[in-house]
CSV table of C-alpha atoms and ligand atoms in Angstrom, one decimal:
chain,number,residue,atom,x,y,z
A,1,MET,CA,-17.6,16.1,3.8
A,2,ASN,CA,-17.5,13.7,7.0
A,3,ARG,CA,-15.2,10.5,6.1
A,4,SER,CA,-14.3,7.7,8.0
A,5,GLU,CA,-10.4,7.8,9.2
A,6,ILE,CA,-7.2,7.3,7.5
A,7,SER,CA,-4.2,6.3,8.4
A,8,ILE,CA,-0.1,5.9,6.6
A,9,SER,CA,1.5,3.1,5.7
A,10,PRO,CA,5.0,4.6,5.8
A,11,SER,CA,6.6,3.3,3.1
A,12,LEU,CA,10.1,1.9,3.8
A,13,LEU,CA,11.3,2.7,0.1
A,14,ALA,CA,11.9,6.3,0.8
A,15,SER,CA,14.6,4.9,3.5
A,16,ASP,CA,18.1,4.5,4.3
A,17,PHE,CA,17.8,0.8,4.1
A,18,SER,CA,21.5,0.8,5.8
A,19,LYS,CA,19.8,2.3,9.1
A,20,ALA,CA,16.5,-0.8,8.2
A,21,GLY,CA,15.4,-0.7,12.0
A,22,GLU,CA,16.4,2.9,13.5
A,23,GLU,CA,13.8,4.1,10.1
A,24,ILE,CA,11.2,1.6,11.5
A,25,ALA,CA,11.2,2.6,15.0
A,26,SER,CA,10.6,5.7,13.5
A,27,ILE,CA,7.6,4.6,11.9
A,28,SER,CA,6.6,3.6,15.5
A,29,GLU,CA,7.7,6.8,16.8
A,30,SER,CA,5.5,9.1,15.3
A,31,GLY,CA,2.4,6.6,16.0
A,32,CYS,CA,1.3,5.6,12.6
A,33,ASN,CA,0.2,1.6,12.8
A,34,HIS,CA,1.6,0.4,9.5
A,35,VAL,CA,4.7,0.1,7.6
A,36,HIS,CA,4.5,-0.4,3.7
A,37,LEU,CA,6.9,-2.9,2.1
A,38,ASP,CA,8.2,-2.1,-1.3
A,39,VAL,CA,9.1,-5.2,-3.0
A,40,MET,CA,10.4,-5.7,-6.6
A,41,ASP,CA,11.9,-8.0,-8.9
A,42,GLY,CA,13.2,-6.2,-11.6
A,43,ILE,CA,10.3,-7.8,-13.9
A,44,PHE,CA,6.8,-6.5,-13.5
A,45,VAL,CA,9.2,-3.9,-12.5
A,46,PRO,CA,11.8,-2.4,-13.6
A,47,ASN,CA,13.7,-1.7,-9.8
A,48,ILE,CA,14.5,-4.1,-7.7
A,49,THR,CA,14.4,-3.3,-3.4
A,50,PHE,CA,14.3,-7.0,-1.4
A,51,GLY,CA,12.5,-10.4,-0.9
A,52,PRO,CA,11.2,-12.3,2.2
A,53,LYS,CA,14.3,-12.2,4.6
A,54,PHE,CA,14.3,-8.7,4.8
A,55,ILE,CA,10.4,-8.8,5.9
A,56,LYS,CA,10.8,-11.8,8.3
A,57,ASP,CA,14.1,-9.9,10.2
A,58,LEU,CA,12.1,-6.3,10.2
A,59,LYS,CA,9.1,-8.4,12.1
A,60,LYS,CA,11.0,-9.3,15.1
A,61,GLU,CA,11.7,-6.1,15.8
A,62,SER,CA,8.6,-3.9,15.1
A,63,ASP,CA,5.3,-4.4,16.3
A,64,LEU,CA,3.6,-2.7,13.2
A,65,ILE,CA,1.1,-3.6,10.5
A,66,PHE,CA,3.4,-5.1,8.0
A,67,ASP,CA,1.4,-3.8,4.7
A,68,THR,CA,3.6,-6.2,2.3
A,69,HIS,CA,3.0,-4.4,-1.5
A,70,LEU,CA,3.8,-7.8,-4.3
A,71,MET,CA,5.4,-5.5,-7.8
A,72,ILE,CA,6.9,-8.5,-8.7
A,73,ASP,CA,5.3,-11.0,-11.5
A,74,ARG,CA,2.7,-14.0,-10.8
A,75,PRO,CA,3.1,-13.6,-7.2
A,76,GLU,CA,2.2,-17.0,-6.8
A,77,ARG,CA,5.0,-19.1,-7.1
A,78,MET,CA,6.3,-16.5,-3.7
A,79,ILE,CA,4.0,-16.0,-1.6
A,80,ALA,CA,3.9,-18.4,0.5
A,81,ASP,CA,7.6,-16.7,1.5
A,82,PHE,CA,5.4,-13.7,2.2
A,83,ILE,CA,3.4,-14.9,4.3
A,84,ASP,CA,5.9,-16.8,6.2
A,85,ALA,CA,7.6,-13.4,6.6
A,86,GLY,CA,5.1,-12.3,9.1
A,87,SER,CA,2.8,-9.7,6.8
A,88,ASP,CA,0.3,-8.4,8.5
A,89,ILE,CA,-1.5,-7.5,4.9
A,90,ILE,CA,-0.4,-8.8,1.5
A,91,THR,CA,-0.9,-7.3,-2.1
A,92,VAL,CA,-0.8,-8.6,-5.8
A,93,HIS,CA,-1.4,-6.2,-8.5
A,94,ALA,CA,-4.2,-7.9,-10.9
A,95,GLU,CA,-1.8,-7.3,-14.0
A,96,ALA,CA,1.2,-9.7,-12.2
A,97,THR,CA,-1.6,-12.6,-12.3
A,98,ASP,CA,-3.4,-14.7,-14.4
A,99,HIS,CA,-4.8,-16.5,-10.6
A,100,LEU,CA,-5.8,-13.3,-9.5
A,101,GLU,CA,-8.5,-15.6,-7.2
A,102,ARG,CA,-5.6,-18.3,-6.8
A,103,CYS,CA,-4.0,-15.7,-5.6
A,104,LEU,CA,-6.7,-13.9,-2.9
A,105,SER,CA,-7.2,-17.7,-1.4
A,106,MET,CA,-3.9,-18.6,-1.2
A,107,ILE,CA,-3.6,-15.5,1.0
A,108,ARG,CA,-7.1,-15.0,3.2
A,109,GLU,CA,-6.3,-19.0,4.4
A,110,ALA,CA,-3.1,-18.3,5.3
A,111,GLY,CA,-5.5,-15.6,7.7
A,112,VAL,CA,-3.0,-13.1,5.9
A,113,ASN,CA,-5.4,-9.6,5.2
A,114,ALA,CA,-5.2,-9.7,0.9
A,115,GLY,CA,-4.8,-6.4,-0.8
A,116,VAL,CA,-5.0,-6.3,-4.9
A,117,ALA,CA,-3.7,-3.3,-6.9
A,118,ILE,CA,-4.1,-1.5,-9.8
A,119,ASN,CA,-2.3,0.2,-12.0
A,120,PRO,CA,-3.0,4.6,-12.7
A,121,GLY,CA,-4.0,2.9,-17.0
A,122,THR,CA,-5.6,0.0,-15.1
A,123,PRO,CA,-9.7,0.5,-14.7
A,124,VAL,CA,-11.5,-1.1,-11.6
A,125,SER,CA,-13.4,-3.5,-13.9
A,126,MET,CA,-10.7,-5.7,-14.1
A,127,LEU,CA,-11.7,-6.6,-10.4
A,128,GLU,CA,-14.9,-7.1,-10.9
A,129,ALA,CA,-14.6,-10.6,-10.3
A,130,VAL,CA,-13.2,-10.6,-6.4
A,131,LEU,CA,-14.4,-7.2,-5.1
A,132,ASP,CA,-16.3,-9.7,-2.5
A,133,GLU,CA,-12.9,-11.7,-1.6
A,134,ILE,CA,-10.6,-8.4,-0.7
A,135,ASP,CA,-9.6,-7.2,2.5
A,136,TYR,CA,-7.4,-4.1,0.4
A,137,VAL,CA,-7.6,-2.6,-3.2
A,138,LEU,CA,-4.7,-0.7,-4.1
A,139,VAL,CA,-4.9,2.4,-6.3
A,140,MET,CA,-1.8,3.3,-7.7
A,141,THR,CA,-1.9,6.9,-7.9
A,142,VAL,CA,1.9,6.7,-9.6
A,143,ASN,CA,4.0,4.6,-12.6
A,144,PRO,CA,5.1,1.5,-10.0
A,145,GLY,CA,8.7,1.8,-9.8
A,146,TRP,CA,10.0,4.0,-7.6
A,147,GLY,CA,9.3,6.8,-4.4
A,148,GLY,CA,9.7,10.6,-5.5
A,149,GLN,CA,7.3,10.2,-7.9
A,150,LYS,CA,4.8,12.7,-9.0
A,151,PHE,CA,0.7,11.4,-8.5
A,152,ILE,CA,-1.6,10.9,-11.3
A,153,PRO,CA,-4.9,13.1,-11.0
A,154,SER,CA,-6.9,10.9,-12.9
A,155,THR,CA,-6.3,8.3,-10.6
A,156,LEU,CA,-9.2,10.2,-8.7
A,157,LYS,CA,-12.2,9.0,-10.4
A,158,LYS,CA,-10.9,5.7,-9.4
A,159,ILE,CA,-10.7,6.2,-5.9
A,160,ARG,CA,-14.5,7.2,-5.8
A,161,GLU,CA,-15.7,4.8,-7.8
A,162,LEU,CA,-14.8,2.5,-5.5
A,163,ASP,CA,-15.8,4.5,-2.3
A,164,MET,CA,-19.5,4.7,-3.9
A,165,ARG,CA,-19.6,0.6,-5.4
A,166,ARG,CA,-18.4,-0.1,-2.2
A,167,ALA,CA,-21.4,2.0,-0.1
A,168,GLU,CA,-23.9,1.4,-2.5
A,169,GLU,CA,-23.0,-2.4,-2.9
A,170,GLY,CA,-22.1,-3.4,0.7
A,171,TYR,CA,-18.1,-4.4,0.2
A,172,SER,CA,-16.7,-4.1,3.1
A,173,TYR,CA,-13.1,-3.5,1.1
A,174,GLN,CA,-9.7,-0.9,2.9
A,175,ILE,CA,-8.9,1.7,-0.3
A,176,GLU,CA,-5.1,1.5,-0.2
A,177,VAL,CA,-3.6,4.7,-2.2
A,178,ASP,CA,0.3,4.6,-3.4
A,179,GLY,CA,2.3,7.3,-4.6
A,180,GLY,CA,2.9,11.1,-4.8
A,181,ILE,CA,1.2,11.1,-1.2
A,182,ASN,CA,2.4,14.4,0.0
A,183,SER,CA,0.3,16.9,2.8
A,184,GLU,CA,-1.2,18.4,-0.3
A,185,THR,CA,-2.3,15.5,-2.0
A,186,ILE,CA,-4.1,13.5,0.8
A,187,LYS,CA,-6.8,16.4,1.0
A,188,LEU,CA,-7.5,15.1,-2.6
A,189,ILE,CA,-7.3,11.1,-1.9
A,190,TYR,CA,-9.0,11.3,1.7
A,191,ASP,CA,-11.8,13.4,0.3
A,192,ALA,CA,-12.2,10.8,-3.2
A,193,GLY,CA,-12.7,8.2,-0.1
A,194,ALA,CA,-9.4,5.9,0.7
A,195,THR,CA,-9.0,5.4,4.3
A,196,LEU,CA,-5.4,3.4,4.2
A,197,ALA,CA,-2.5,6.4,2.8
A,198,VAL,CA,0.8,5.0,1.5
A,199,MET,CA,3.7,8.2,2.5
A,200,GLY,CA,7.7,7.3,2.2
A,201,THR,CA,9.2,10.7,0.7
A,202,ALA,CA,7.4,12.7,2.1
A,203,PHE,CA,7.6,10.5,5.5
A,204,PHE,CA,10.9,10.1,5.7
A,205,ARG,CA,11.7,14.0,4.3
A,206,GLU,CA,10.6,15.0,7.9
A,207,GLU,CA,13.2,15.6,10.6
A,208,ASN,CA,10.3,15.4,13.7
A,209,ARG,CA,8.1,12.8,11.8
A,210,ARG,CA,5.1,12.9,14.5
A,211,GLU,CA,4.7,16.0,14.9
A,212,TYR,CA,4.0,16.1,11.2
A,213,ILE,CA,1.6,13.2,10.9
A,214,SER,CA,-0.6,14.6,13.5
A,215,ASN,CA,-0.7,17.6,11.7
A,216,LEU,CA,-1.6,16.4,8.7
A,217,LEU,CA,-4.5,13.8,10.2
A,218,GLU,CA,-6.0,16.5,11.9
A,219,SER,CA,-5.6,19.6,8.7
A,220,LEU,CA,-8.4,17.3,7.6
B,301,DX5,C1,6.0,2.7,-6.0
B,301,DX5,C2,5.6,2.3,-4.1
B,301,DX5,C3,5.2,3.0,-3.7
B,301,DX5,C4,6.2,4.7,-3.2
B,301,DX5,C5,6.1,5.3,-2.3
B,301,DX5,O1,6.4,2.0,-6.5
B,301,DX5,O2,4.9,1.4,-4.2
B,301,DX5,O3,5.1,2.8,-2.1
B,301,DX5,O4,7.1,4.2,-2.0
B,301,DX5,O5,6.5,7.2,-2.6
B,301,DX5,P1,6.3,7.9,-2.7
B,301,DX5,O6,4.9,8.3,-1.3
B,301,DX5,O7,7.4,8.9,-2.4
B,301,DX5,O8,5.9,8.5,-3.6
B,302,ZN,ZN1,4.4,0.6,-3.1
């Protein structure tokens, strides 16, 4: 299949936070243009990570595209802080808010790219009302909360559905895929139509990240 390009967004979650500056520099050195930042609040998901200050401090050190994934309850309460922190993309979960459209307007009016994420058990139909006003759909291929989990294959049909609808109905969203992506599963999501692949564990366990990424992209 002749597909368009796919980019990798390494997830800082799998890195050593005590060396966050060096870890983010290693993403730039690998040739990737994005960094994926997993914000967890202990309510929408059981785990807790970091907030806007951490992102703002890192942004001073890096030219990467900051891809902020908000796994937080009622994200409308904090969107302004993540805009102020320097996020280039802000993704909220469809399951986390009763005010999805308001969230997207807040993000887009600030000139930031807006994404909506759906958990493995959430259908694409949940996005129906907003498909024409989002820059990214993020398909979760694990249940959110931790890195290092196993890819859930039943999510592939949602990627295909989003890819088909994009072509047939003229939407312009990118399809981002997050969870359990490695050198095997990336082939599956690429063929299904993904354009941005989040990669945590598989990226940070590599010694030579530049070589790993270039071989990976070449293998597709
Ligand atoms: C999971 C996060 C992911 C995670 C992916 O809740 O949204 O971004 O960091 O990590 P891996 O690639 O290890 O599955
Ligand atoms: Zn994520």
